[in-house]
Coordinates of C-alpha atoms and ligand atoms in Angstrom, one line a residue:
Chain A
M1 CA -26.1 -51.6 75.8
S2 CA -28.9 -50.6 73.4
T3 CA -32.5 -51.7 73.8
S4 CA -33.0 -55.2 72.3
N5 CA -34.4 -54.2 68.9
E6 CA -32.4 -51.1 68.1
K7 CA -29.9 -51.6 65.3
L8 CA -26.8 -49.8 64.3
L9 CA -26.5 -49.5 60.6
I10 CA -23.2 -48.7 58.9
D11 CA -22.5 -48.0 55.2
I12 CA -18.9 -47.9 54.0
G13 CA -18.5 -45.9 50.8
S14 CA -15.4 -45.2 48.8
T15 CA -15.3 -41.6 50.1
Y16 CA -17.6 -41.4 53.1
F17 CA -19.0 -43.7 55.7
K18 CA -22.2 -43.2 57.5
V19 CA -23.5 -44.5 60.8
S20 CA -27.2 -44.6 61.7
T21 CA -29.1 -45.3 64.9
N22 CA -32.8 -44.9 65.6
A23 CA -32.1 -41.4 66.8
S24 CA -29.5 -40.0 64.4
I25 CA -27.4 -40.4 61.3
E26 CA -23.8 -39.3 61.0
Q27 CA -21.6 -39.0 58.0
H28 CA -17.8 -38.9 58.0
F29 CA -15.2 -38.3 55.3
R30 CA -12.9 -41.3 55.3
D31 CA -9.3 -41.0 56.5
F32 CA -7.4 -42.9 53.9
N33 CA -4.3 -43.2 56.1
K34 CA -6.2 -45.4 58.5
Q35 CA -7.8 -48.8 58.2
I36 CA -11.6 -48.6 57.9
L37 CA -12.2 -50.1 61.3
D38 CA -9.7 -47.9 63.1
D39 CA -11.2 -44.8 61.3
L40 CA -14.7 -45.9 62.3
I41 CA -13.8 -46.5 65.9
H42 CA -11.8 -43.3 66.1
K43 CA -14.8 -41.3 64.8
C44 CA -17.8 -43.1 66.1
G45 CA -16.4 -45.5 68.8
D46 CA -18.9 -44.5 71.5
T47 CA -21.8 -45.2 69.3
V48 CA -20.4 -48.5 68.0
H49 CA -19.6 -49.8 71.5
R50 CA -23.2 -49.2 72.6
F51 CA -24.3 -52.1 70.4
E52 CA -23.9 -55.9 70.4
A53 CA -22.3 -57.4 67.4
S54 CA -25.6 -59.0 66.4
D55 CA -27.3 -55.6 66.2
I56 CA -24.7 -54.1 64.0
H57 CA -25.4 -54.3 60.2
I58 CA -22.9 -53.2 57.7
C59 CA -23.0 -52.7 54.0
S60 CA -20.3 -51.5 51.6
S61 CA -19.9 -50.1 48.1
A62 CA -16.3 -49.2 48.6
N63 CA -15.0 -51.4 45.8
G64 CA -17.5 -50.7 43.1
G65 CA -18.6 -54.2 42.2
L66 CA -17.4 -56.9 39.8
S67 CA -17.2 -57.1 36.1
T68 CA -18.2 -59.9 33.7
L69 CA -17.8 -61.0 30.1
I70 CA -20.6 -63.1 28.8
I71 CA -20.4 -65.6 26.0
G72 CA -23.7 -66.8 24.7
L73 CA -25.3 -68.4 21.7
T74 CA -28.0 -65.7 20.9
H75 CA -28.9 -62.2 21.8
S76 CA -32.6 -63.0 22.5
Y77 CA -32.1 -65.8 25.0
S78 CA -28.7 -66.8 26.4
L79 CA -27.1 -63.3 26.4
K80 CA -30.3 -61.5 27.4
Y81 CA -31.0 -63.9 30.4
A82 CA -27.4 -63.9 31.6
S83 CA -27.2 -60.1 31.4
N84 CA -30.4 -59.7 33.3
I85 CA -29.2 -62.0 36.1
A86 CA -25.8 -60.2 36.2
F87 CA -27.4 -56.7 36.5
N88 CA -29.6 -58.0 39.3
S89 CA -26.6 -59.3 41.1
G90 CA -24.8 -55.9 40.8
I91 CA -22.3 -57.0 38.2
N92 CA -21.0 -54.8 35.4
I93 CA -21.0 -56.3 32.0
I94 CA -18.0 -55.3 30.0
Q95 CA -18.7 -57.4 26.9
S96 CA -21.3 -59.7 25.5
I97 CA -20.2 -62.1 22.8
V98 CA -22.3 -64.2 20.4
F99 CA -20.5 -67.4 20.2
Q100 CA -20.8 -68.1 16.5
N101 CA -18.7 -65.0 15.8
I102 CA -16.4 -65.3 18.7
E103 CA -13.3 -64.9 16.6
D104 CA -14.4 -61.4 15.5
Y105 CA -14.3 -60.0 19.0
S106 CA -11.4 -58.2 20.6
I107 CA -9.8 -59.4 23.9
P108 CA -10.6 -56.9 26.7
S109 CA -7.5 -55.6 28.4
D110 CA -9.0 -55.4 31.9
V111 CA -9.0 -58.2 34.3
I112 CA -12.5 -59.8 34.2
D113 CA -13.9 -60.9 37.6
V114 CA -16.1 -63.6 36.1
V115 CA -16.7 -65.1 32.6
I116 CA -20.1 -66.5 32.1
I117 CA -20.7 -69.1 29.4
V118 CA -24.3 -69.9 28.4
G119 CA -26.4 -71.4 25.6
G120 CA -28.9 -74.0 24.6
I121 CA -31.6 -75.9 26.4
D122 CA -30.7 -79.2 28.0
S123 CA -32.1 -81.3 25.1
N124 CA -29.7 -79.5 22.7
G125 CA -26.0 -80.0 22.7
G126 CA -22.7 -79.9 20.8
L127 CA -23.1 -76.1 20.6
F128 CA -19.6 -75.0 21.4
D129 CA -16.2 -75.9 20.0
Q130 CA -12.5 -75.4 20.3
R131 CA -12.9 -71.6 19.6
L132 CA -14.5 -71.2 23.0
S133 CA -11.5 -72.4 24.9
D134 CA -9.1 -70.7 22.5
Y135 CA -10.8 -67.4 23.3
I136 CA -11.0 -67.9 27.0
A137 CA -7.3 -68.8 27.2
K138 CA -6.5 -65.3 26.0
L139 CA -8.6 -63.6 28.7
D140 CA -7.3 -62.4 32.0
Y141 CA -10.0 -63.6 34.4
S142 CA -10.5 -64.6 38.0
N143 CA -13.6 -66.9 37.7
V144 CA -15.4 -68.8 35.0
V145 CA -18.9 -70.3 35.3
Y146 CA -20.9 -72.4 32.8
V147 CA -24.7 -72.1 32.9
G148 CA -25.6 -73.5 29.5
N149 CA -27.1 -76.8 28.3
S150 CA -26.1 -79.8 30.4
Q151 CA -24.9 -81.9 27.5
D152 CA -21.9 -79.7 26.8
A153 CA -20.8 -79.1 30.3
A154 CA -18.3 -82.0 30.6
A155 CA -16.6 -81.2 27.3
I156 CA -16.1 -77.6 28.3
A157 CA -15.0 -78.4 31.8
S158 CA -12.2 -80.6 30.4
Q159 CA -11.0 -77.6 28.3
V160 CA -11.4 -74.7 30.7
E161 CA -9.6 -74.8 33.9
R162 CA -11.4 -74.1 37.2
L163 CA -14.8 -74.1 35.4
V164 CA -17.7 -73.9 37.8
V165 CA -20.7 -75.7 36.3
L166 CA -24.2 -74.6 37.5
P167 CA -27.7 -75.6 36.3
N168 CA -28.8 -74.1 33.0
I169 CA -30.4 -70.6 33.2
I170 CA -32.6 -71.5 30.2
D171 CA -35.3 -74.1 31.0
D172 CA -36.9 -76.6 28.6
R173 CA -39.5 -74.1 27.7
L174 CA -36.9 -71.5 26.8
H175 CA -37.7 -69.5 29.9
I176 CA -35.2 -67.9 32.4
V177 CA -34.1 -69.6 35.6
E178 CA -32.4 -67.1 37.7
Q179 CA -31.7 -68.7 41.1
H180 CA -28.4 -70.5 40.8
L181 CA -26.5 -68.1 38.8
K182 CA -27.7 -65.2 40.9
E183 CA -26.7 -66.9 44.1
Y184 CA -23.2 -67.6 42.7
L185 CA -22.7 -64.0 41.5
T186 CA -24.0 -62.5 44.7
N187 CA -21.6 -64.7 46.6
L188 CA -18.7 -63.6 44.5
Y189 CA -19.7 -60.0 45.0
Q190 CA -19.8 -60.6 48.7
Q191 CA -16.4 -62.4 48.8
D192 CA -15.0 -59.5 46.8
I193 CA -16.2 -57.0 49.4
E194 CA -14.9 -59.1 52.2
G195 CA -11.5 -59.7 50.7
K196 CA -10.8 -56.1 49.6
E197 CA -10.2 -52.8 51.3
D198 CA -9.7 -54.2 54.7
I199 CA -13.4 -54.6 55.0
K200 CA -12.8 -57.9 56.6
H201 CA -11.6 -56.2 59.8
L202 CA -15.2 -55.0 60.2
Y203 CA -16.2 -58.5 61.1
Q204 CA -14.7 -57.8 64.4
I205 CA -17.6 -55.6 65.3
T206 CA -20.5 -57.3 63.5
G207 CA -22.0 -60.7 63.8
N208 CA -23.9 -60.2 60.5
Q209 CA -22.9 -60.6 56.9
I210 CA -21.6 -57.5 55.2
Y211 CA -23.7 -56.8 52.1
P212 CA -23.2 -54.7 49.0
T213 CA -24.9 -51.3 49.4
P214 CA -26.8 -51.4 46.1
Y215 CA -28.4 -54.7 47.2
V216 CA -29.6 -53.0 50.3
V217 CA -30.8 -49.9 48.5
N218 CA -32.7 -52.1 46.1
K219 CA -34.6 -53.6 49.0
S220 CA -36.0 -50.2 50.0
L221 CA -37.6 -49.4 46.6
P222 CA -40.9 -51.2 47.3
L223 CA -41.1 -49.2 50.5
I224 CA -40.0 -45.9 49.1
H225 CA -43.6 -44.5 49.1
S226 CA -43.6 -44.5 52.9
S227 CA -41.0 -41.8 53.1
F228 CA -41.2 -39.8 49.8
S229 CA -43.9 -38.8 47.5
V230 CA -42.6 -40.6 44.5
T231 CA -44.8 -41.5 41.5
E232 CA -44.2 -44.7 39.6
P233 CA -42.5 -45.3 37.3
F234 CA -39.3 -43.7 38.7
I235 CA -35.5 -44.1 38.6
L236 CA -33.2 -43.7 41.5
L237 CA -29.7 -42.5 41.0
D238 CA -27.1 -43.1 43.7
I239 CA -24.1 -41.0 42.6
G240 CA -21.1 -41.6 44.8
G241 CA -17.4 -41.3 44.9
A242 CA -16.5 -44.4 42.9
T243 CA -19.7 -45.6 41.2
T244 CA -23.1 -44.6 40.2
D245 CA -26.0 -47.0 40.6
V246 CA -29.2 -46.7 38.8
H247 CA -32.3 -48.4 40.1
Y248 CA -35.4 -48.4 37.9
S249 CA -38.9 -49.6 37.7
K250 CA -39.2 -52.7 35.5
D251 CA -41.9 -51.1 33.4
L252 CA -39.3 -48.7 31.9
V253 CA -37.6 -51.5 30.0
S254 CA -39.4 -52.9 27.0
D255 CA -38.1 -56.4 27.1
N256 CA -40.4 -59.1 28.3
I257 CA -38.4 -61.2 30.8
V258 CA -40.5 -62.0 33.7
T259 CA -38.6 -61.9 37.0
E260 CA -39.7 -61.6 40.6
Q261 CA -38.6 -58.0 41.3
G262 CA -40.3 -54.9 40.4
H263 CA -37.1 -52.9 40.3
D264 CA -33.8 -53.7 38.6
R265 CA -30.5 -51.9 38.9
I266 CA -27.3 -51.5 37.1
V267 CA -24.0 -50.2 38.3
F268 CA -21.7 -47.9 36.4
K269 CA -18.5 -48.9 37.9
K270 CA -16.3 -46.0 36.8
L271 CA -18.6 -43.1 37.1
G272 CA -18.0 -41.2 40.3
V273 CA -16.7 -37.8 41.3
Y274 CA -13.9 -38.8 43.7
K275 CA -12.3 -42.1 43.3
S276 CA -13.4 -42.5 39.7
R277 CA -13.0 -38.8 38.8
Q278 CA -10.6 -39.5 35.9
S279 CA -12.8 -41.9 34.1
L280 CA -15.8 -39.5 34.7
I281 CA -13.8 -36.8 33.0
F282 CA -12.8 -39.2 30.2
T283 CA -16.5 -40.1 29.6
A284 CA -17.4 -36.4 29.5
E285 CA -14.7 -35.6 27.0
N286 CA -16.1 -38.2 24.7
N287 CA -19.6 -36.9 24.9
E288 CA -20.3 -34.2 22.3
F289 CA -23.0 -32.6 24.5
A290 CA -20.9 -32.3 27.6
Y291 CA -19.1 -29.3 26.3
E292 CA -22.5 -27.6 25.7
L293 CA -23.5 -28.5 29.2
L294 CA -20.4 -26.9 30.6
M295 CA -21.2 -23.7 28.6
H296 CA -24.7 -23.9 29.9
L297 CA -23.3 -24.1 33.4
K298 CA -21.0 -21.1 32.5
V299 CA -17.7 -22.9 33.0
T300 CA -15.0 -24.2 30.6
E301 CA -13.1 -27.5 30.3
N302 CA -10.5 -26.1 32.7
I303 CA -12.9 -27.1 35.5
Y304 CA -11.6 -30.7 34.9
T305 CA -8.3 -29.8 36.4
E306 CA -9.6 -27.8 39.3
Y307 CA -10.0 -29.1 42.7
S308 CA -12.5 -26.9 44.4
E309 CA -16.1 -27.1 45.8
K310 CA -17.3 -25.6 42.5
A311 CA -15.5 -28.2 40.5
T312 CA -17.0 -31.0 42.5
R313 CA -20.5 -29.5 41.9
I314 CA -19.9 -29.3 38.2
L315 CA -18.6 -32.9 38.1
M316 CA -21.7 -34.1 40.0
Q317 CA -23.9 -32.3 37.4
L318 CA -21.9 -33.8 34.6
A319 CA -22.4 -37.3 36.2
I320 CA -26.1 -36.9 36.2
F321 CA -26.1 -36.0 32.6
L322 CA -23.8 -38.8 31.6
V323 CA -25.7 -41.4 33.4
L324 CA -29.0 -40.3 31.8
C325 CA -27.3 -40.5 28.5
K326 CA -26.1 -44.0 29.2
M327 CA -29.6 -45.0 30.0
S328 CA -31.2 -43.4 26.9
H329 CA -31.2 -44.3 23.2
Y330 CA -28.4 -41.8 22.7
R331 CA -25.7 -43.8 24.3
P332 CA -27.2 -47.3 24.7
T333 CA -25.4 -49.5 27.1
Y334 CA -27.0 -52.7 28.2
V335 CA -30.3 -51.3 29.3
T336 CA -32.3 -48.6 27.6
L337 CA -35.0 -47.0 29.7
N338 CA -38.0 -45.3 28.4
L339 CA -37.0 -42.0 30.1
L340 CA -40.0 -40.1 28.6
A341 CA -42.2 -42.2 30.8
I342 CA -40.7 -41.5 34.1
N343 CA -42.6 -39.4 36.6
S344 CA -39.9 -39.0 39.3
I345 CA -36.1 -39.1 39.6
V346 CA -34.9 -39.8 43.1
F347 CA -31.3 -38.8 44.0
T348 CA -29.4 -40.3 46.8
G349 CA -25.8 -40.7 47.8
G350 CA -23.0 -38.1 48.2
I351 CA -24.7 -35.9 45.5
T352 CA -27.4 -34.7 47.8
K353 CA -24.8 -33.2 50.1
V354 CA -23.4 -31.2 47.3
L355 CA -26.1 -30.0 44.9
E356 CA -29.3 -28.1 45.5
A357 CA -32.6 -29.2 43.9
E358 CA -32.3 -26.3 41.3
D359 CA -28.8 -27.5 40.2
I360 CA -30.1 -30.9 39.6
E361 CA -33.4 -29.8 37.9
D362 CA -31.3 -27.6 35.6
V363 CA -29.2 -30.6 34.3
V364 CA -32.2 -32.9 34.0
A365 CA -34.0 -30.3 31.9
F366 CA -30.9 -29.8 29.8
F367 CA -30.8 -33.5 29.2
Y368 CA -34.4 -33.8 28.2
R369 CA -34.1 -30.8 25.8
K370 CA -30.8 -31.7 24.2
I371 CA -31.0 -35.5 24.0
L372 CA -34.7 -36.4 23.9
N373 CA -35.9 -33.1 22.4
S374 CA -38.6 -32.9 25.0
D375 CA -39.9 -30.6 27.6
H376 CA -40.7 -33.6 29.8
K377 CA -40.0 -32.7 33.4
P378 CA -40.1 -35.5 36.0
V379 CA -40.2 -34.5 39.6
T380 CA -36.8 -34.6 41.3
V381 CA -36.8 -35.9 44.8
L382 CA -33.7 -35.5 47.0
D383 CA -33.0 -38.0 49.7
T384 CA -30.8 -35.7 51.7
N385 CA -30.8 -37.6 54.9
Y386 CA -30.1 -41.1 53.6
D387 CA -33.6 -42.2 54.3
I388 CA -33.6 -44.6 51.4
W389 CA -30.5 -46.4 52.6
T390 CA -31.8 -46.5 56.2
L391 CA -35.1 -47.8 55.0
G392 CA -33.4 -50.6 53.1
A393 CA -30.8 -51.4 55.7
R394 CA -33.5 -51.6 58.5
E395 CA -35.7 -53.7 56.3
H396 CA -32.8 -56.0 55.6
A397 CA -31.6 -56.1 59.2
T398 CA -35.1 -57.1 60.3
C399 CA -35.2 -59.9 57.8
Q400 CA -31.9 -61.3 58.7
Chain B
M1 CA -39.1 -83.2 16.2
K2 CA -38.7 -79.8 17.7
V3 CA -40.6 -76.9 16.3
V4 CA -40.5 -73.2 17.1
T5 CA -43.7 -71.3 16.5
G6 CA -45.2 -67.8 17.2
V7 CA -46.9 -64.8 15.7
I8 CA -44.6 -62.4 13.9
G9 CA -44.2 -58.7 14.5
N10 CA -46.6 -56.6 16.4
D11 CA -49.4 -59.0 15.7
I12 CA -51.6 -59.9 18.7
H13 CA -54.0 -62.4 17.0
V14 CA -53.5 -65.2 19.5
V15 CA -56.3 -67.7 18.8
A16 CA -54.6 -69.6 15.9
N17 CA -51.4 -69.6 17.8
R18 CA -53.0 -71.4 20.7
L19 CA -54.6 -73.9 18.3
M20 CA -51.3 -74.4 16.6
D21 CA -49.6 -75.2 19.9
L22 CA -52.3 -77.8 20.7
S23 CA -52.3 -79.5 17.3
L24 CA -48.5 -79.6 17.0
N25 CA -48.4 -81.3 20.5
A26 CA -51.1 -83.7 19.5
R27 CA -49.1 -84.6 16.4
G28 CA -46.1 -85.4 18.7
Y29 CA -43.9 -82.4 18.0
E30 CA -41.9 -80.8 20.8
V31 CA -43.2 -77.2 20.7
F32 CA -41.5 -74.0 21.6
N33 CA -44.2 -71.4 21.4
L34 CA -42.9 -67.9 21.5
G35 CA -46.5 -66.5 21.4
V36 CA -47.7 -63.2 19.9
N37 CA -45.5 -60.2 19.3
T38 CA -42.4 -62.1 18.3
F39 CA -39.6 -60.6 16.1
L40 CA -37.8 -62.4 13.4
E41 CA -34.5 -62.4 15.2
E42 CA -36.2 -64.1 18.2
F43 CA -37.5 -66.8 16.0
F44 CA -34.1 -67.6 14.6
D45 CA -32.4 -67.2 18.0
A46 CA -35.0 -69.7 19.5
A47 CA -34.2 -72.2 16.8
V48 CA -30.5 -72.0 17.7
E49 CA -31.0 -72.3 21.4
T50 CA -33.4 -75.3 21.1
G51 CA -31.9 -77.0 18.1
A52 CA -35.4 -76.9 16.4
E53 CA -35.7 -78.5 12.9
I54 CA -38.8 -76.5 12.0
L55 CA -39.8 -72.8 12.2
L56 CA -43.5 -72.2 11.9
I57 CA -44.5 -68.6 11.7
S58 CA -48.1 -67.2 11.9
S59 CA -49.2 -63.8 10.7
L60 CA -52.7 -62.6 10.7
N61 CA -52.8 -58.8 10.7
G62 CA -51.0 -58.1 7.4
E63 CA -47.4 -57.6 8.6
A64 CA -46.1 -60.8 7.0
E65 CA -44.7 -59.4 3.8
G66 CA -42.7 -56.7 5.5
W67 CA -40.9 -59.2 7.7
S68 CA -40.5 -61.9 5.1
R69 CA -38.4 -59.5 3.0
E70 CA -35.9 -59.6 5.8
V71 CA -35.7 -63.4 6.1
K72 CA -32.9 -64.2 3.7
I73 CA -30.6 -61.4 4.9
L74 CA -31.0 -62.2 8.6
K75 CA -30.9 -66.0 8.2
S76 CA -27.7 -65.7 6.3
K77 CA -26.0 -64.2 9.4
Y78 CA -26.6 -67.5 11.3
K79 CA -24.1 -70.3 10.8
T80 CA -26.2 -73.2 12.0
L81 CA -29.7 -72.7 10.4
D82 CA -29.1 -74.0 6.9
R83 CA -31.3 -77.1 7.4
L84 CA -34.1 -75.3 9.2
I85 CA -37.5 -76.0 7.6
M86 CA -39.3 -72.6 7.2
M87 CA -43.1 -72.5 7.1
I88 CA -45.4 -69.5 7.2
G89 CA -49.2 -69.3 7.4
G90 CA -52.3 -67.1 8.1
N91 CA -53.2 -64.0 6.2
L92 CA -50.2 -63.3 4.2
T93 CA -51.3 -60.2 2.5
V94 CA -53.1 -57.0 3.2
G95 CA -56.7 -57.2 2.1
S96 CA -57.5 -59.9 -0.5
G97 CA -55.0 -61.7 -2.6
N98 CA -54.7 -65.2 -4.1
A99 CA -52.4 -68.0 -3.3
R100 CA -51.2 -68.4 -6.9
D101 CA -49.3 -65.1 -6.6
I102 CA -48.6 -65.2 -3.0
V103 CA -47.0 -68.7 -2.6
P104 CA -44.2 -68.2 -5.1
R105 CA -43.4 -64.8 -3.7
Y106 CA -42.9 -66.1 -0.2
K107 CA -40.9 -69.1 -1.5
N108 CA -38.7 -66.5 -3.0
Y109 CA -38.4 -64.8 0.4
G110 CA -36.9 -68.1 1.8
F111 CA -39.9 -70.2 3.0
D112 CA -40.2 -73.8 2.2
L113 CA -44.0 -74.0 2.9
V114 CA -46.4 -71.3 2.4
C115 CA -50.1 -71.5 3.6
H116 CA -52.1 -68.4 2.8
Q117 CA -55.5 -68.7 4.4
V118 CA -55.1 -72.5 4.6
D119 CA -56.7 -74.3 7.5
L120 CA -54.3 -75.3 10.2
N121 CA -54.7 -79.1 9.9
T122 CA -54.3 -79.0 6.1
G123 CA -51.2 -77.0 6.7
L124 CA -49.7 -79.4 9.2
D125 CA -50.5 -82.3 6.8
M126 CA -48.5 -80.5 4.2
L127 CA -45.7 -80.2 6.7
E128 CA -45.7 -83.9 7.4
D129 CA -45.6 -84.7 3.7
Y130 CA -42.7 -82.3 3.2
I131 CA -40.7 -83.8 6.0
K132 CA -41.3 -87.3 4.6
E133 CA -40.1 -86.2 1.2
H134 CA -37.1 -84.2 2.3
R135 CA -35.8 -85.7 5.5
Q136 CA -35.9 -89.4 4.8
P137 CA -32.4 -90.9 4.8
Ligands
B12_501 C1 -60.5 -61.6 16.6 C2 -59.8 -60.6 15.7 C3 -59.1 -59.6 16.3 C4 -59.0 -59.4 17.8 C5 -57.8 -60.3 18.2 C6 -57.9 -60.8 19.6 C7 -56.8 -61.7 19.9 N1 -56.0 -61.4 20.9 O1 -56.5 -62.7 19.3 C8 -58.7 -57.9 17.8 C9 -60.0 -57.2 18.0 C10 -57.8 -57.5 19.0 C11 -58.1 -57.6 16.5 C12 -57.3 -56.6 16.2 C13 -56.8 -56.3 14.9 N2 -57.2 -56.9 13.8 CO1 -58.1 -58.5 13.8 N3 -59.3 -60.0 13.5 C14 -59.9 -60.8 14.3 C15 -60.8 -61.8 13.5 C16 -62.2 -61.3 13.6 C17 -60.7 -63.3 13.9 C18 -59.3 -63.8 14.1 C19 -59.4 -65.1 14.8 O2 -59.0 -65.3 16.0 N4 -59.8 -66.1 14.1 C20 -59.9 -67.5 14.6 C21 -58.5 -68.3 14.2 C22 -58.6 -69.7 14.7 O3 -58.4 -68.3 12.8 P1 -57.3 -67.4 12.0 O4 -56.6 -66.4 12.9 O5 -57.9 -67.0 10.8 O6 -56.2 -68.6 11.7 C23 -56.6 -69.7 10.9 C24 -55.8 -69.9 9.7 O7 -55.4 -68.6 9.2 C25 -54.7 -70.8 10.1 N5 -53.4 -70.2 10.4 C26 -53.0 -69.2 11.1 N6 -51.7 -69.1 11.3 C27 -51.2 -70.1 10.6 C28 -49.9 -70.6 10.4 C29 -49.6 -71.7 9.6 C30 -48.3 -72.2 9.4 C31 -50.7 -72.4 9.1 C32 -50.5 -73.7 8.3 C33 -52.1 -72.0 9.3 C34 -52.3 -70.9 10.1 O8 -55.1 -71.5 11.2 C35 -56.3 -70.9 11.8 C36 -57.3 -72.0 11.8 O9 -57.5 -72.6 10.6 C37 -60.1 -61.6 12.1 C38 -61.2 -61.8 10.9 C39 -61.5 -63.2 10.6 N7 -62.7 -63.5 10.7 O10 -60.6 -64.0 10.4 C40 -59.6 -60.2 12.1 C41 -58.5 -59.9 11.3 C42 -57.4 -61.0 11.3 N8 -57.9 -58.6 11.9 C43 -57.5 -57.7 11.0 C44 -57.0 -56.5 11.4 C45 -56.6 -55.6 10.3 C46 -56.8 -56.1 12.7 C47 -56.3 -54.8 13.2 C48 -55.1 -54.2 12.5 C49 -57.5 -53.8 13.3 C50 -57.2 -52.4 13.7 N9 -57.3 -51.6 12.6 O11 -56.9 -52.1 14.7 C51 -56.0 -55.1 14.7 C52 -54.5 -55.5 14.7 C53 -54.0 -55.7 16.1 C54 -52.6 -56.2 16.2 N10 -51.7 -55.5 16.7 O12 -52.3 -57.3 15.6 C55 -57.7 -58.2 9.6 C56 -56.3 -58.6 9.0 C57 -56.4 -58.1 7.5 C58 -55.2 -58.5 6.7 N11 -54.3 -59.4 7.0 O13 -55.1 -57.9 5.7 C59 -58.7 -59.4 9.7 C60 -58.5 -60.5 8.7 C61 -60.1 -58.7 9.6 C62 -60.3 -58.2 8.2 N12 -61.0 -58.9 7.4 O14 -60.0 -57.1 7.9 N13 -58.5 -58.6 15.6

């Protein structure tokens, strides 16, 4: 058995899994004909068996996170606060709705993992009406949670089945209260991981809770300076097979919500080069500059239908470009970062195994030139040995 | 009564805002102070979330007029703010100007009470009179 404080850290991705001990880190391509546990034991059984269940820590990003639709009273408070909490819990926002105009919004066709309803301070009430339950009745959703003013809770609960009611995320001074909703969403995320993709079999080898990978990576950010020379403010892009996570310093966002963390993150659920390849290509086809980028990289759109090492490299480069677009004013999503202010971009995940520093710098420079009309050149840092994940996982394991 | 207050735009003159907060509290209002650097949409949104009856905007650095021109258009997009009492005070013009011209202009922008370079307590007395006149059953 291992020495008492040595930990075995395992990360299950949609495409690869990696296994890290104090001495080494191994990475394996997943065999999709096998269950994860069998595949893991087959490839790393000797290592796994050296450890006690209590010393094995597992995280997973294999299922790409949850999605939410938020219904709130206003942009500046309810929707902004709920969105902020959702990002920090690793949840993708597919739509935000201002309640007073609810009948103008379309009904998303996707299944929504959780609907969040929010609005009003507790001394205000009577803010929602029949239109709320009418809209919700048309949605295809798995969970629904109310985090608005306390006066309206009972009325909404009587109209919306299985409504979970939590304390208001807006306090009496109009400030944000994160704790309860964040806990609820993080738990949902966890249940989702446990329930899906035969992840639950992994509980046979670990005595610890299995956490979402982005959560673990986020833990490492305050410690990043111990392993890399990174200058604040920075962003970290984790481009993987199914999703892309962006972690960023808080100072890059110009809203003034005060929260505890110095770094937020958002997850782009369908932007990956393997499992989400089709939606990546779809996003590229709808970006007028992607074509120019392909020309710049000296390939044509035929690359989308090719399955080769070269095609994977190009898709990775496209993914970098598209994510930067999504974070900029050019294609605003939920968060717009001040990308001209960043000093470093850190890359981690599968991308570091495929691209060289020059390939990445080339795309980053293209983005700044084309989209932001600037020669700004943040330093790119490649985490080729999964140090960031190891740092976060080790920190997390020690805290548990 | 609930009142939302703050300083509009990119204005950082905070002193009057602090005094306003104290005076309103002393007069028994429930105050939601959004502080300096507050945008028009945030004022209206705060009124919706809190159910405030009064919106009291300060402007000191000369930005008031630019924002005030937006008031009617933006307010008309809200379905629940018709009864909101709208008040503005501070320095409502760039450089010098006189209240005789300024007040009607701002009323036209959608304000019920306009206090150009009016002392805070005089302004709050005006507010009380206005409420007595307009909100008695
Ligand atoms: C201190 C000060 C600053 C400080 C502010 C510090 C801070 N964080 O608060 C600093 C140095 C940072 C500053 C910066 C600037 N300032 Co300055 N500043 C002043 C000064 C000297 C005093 C303001 C003050 O605090 N007074 C004390 C408080 C209690 O009084 P008050 O603000 O006048 O408010 C009273 C009333 O107006 C009323 N009131 C206010 N709001 C409301 C609302 C309602 C509803 C009611 C009823 C009443 C009311 O109540 C108060 C008490 O009676 C004034 C000049 C002056 N003597 O007034 C200039 C002054 C306000 N500043 C001015 C300017 C132009 C600027 C700058 C643009 C300068 C520059 N070129 O950089 C910047 C703007 C910065 C920004 N983004 O807003 C001008 C504004 C001119 C205009 N409106 O045409 C003034 C008038 C100076 C001048 N004569 O030119 N300033």
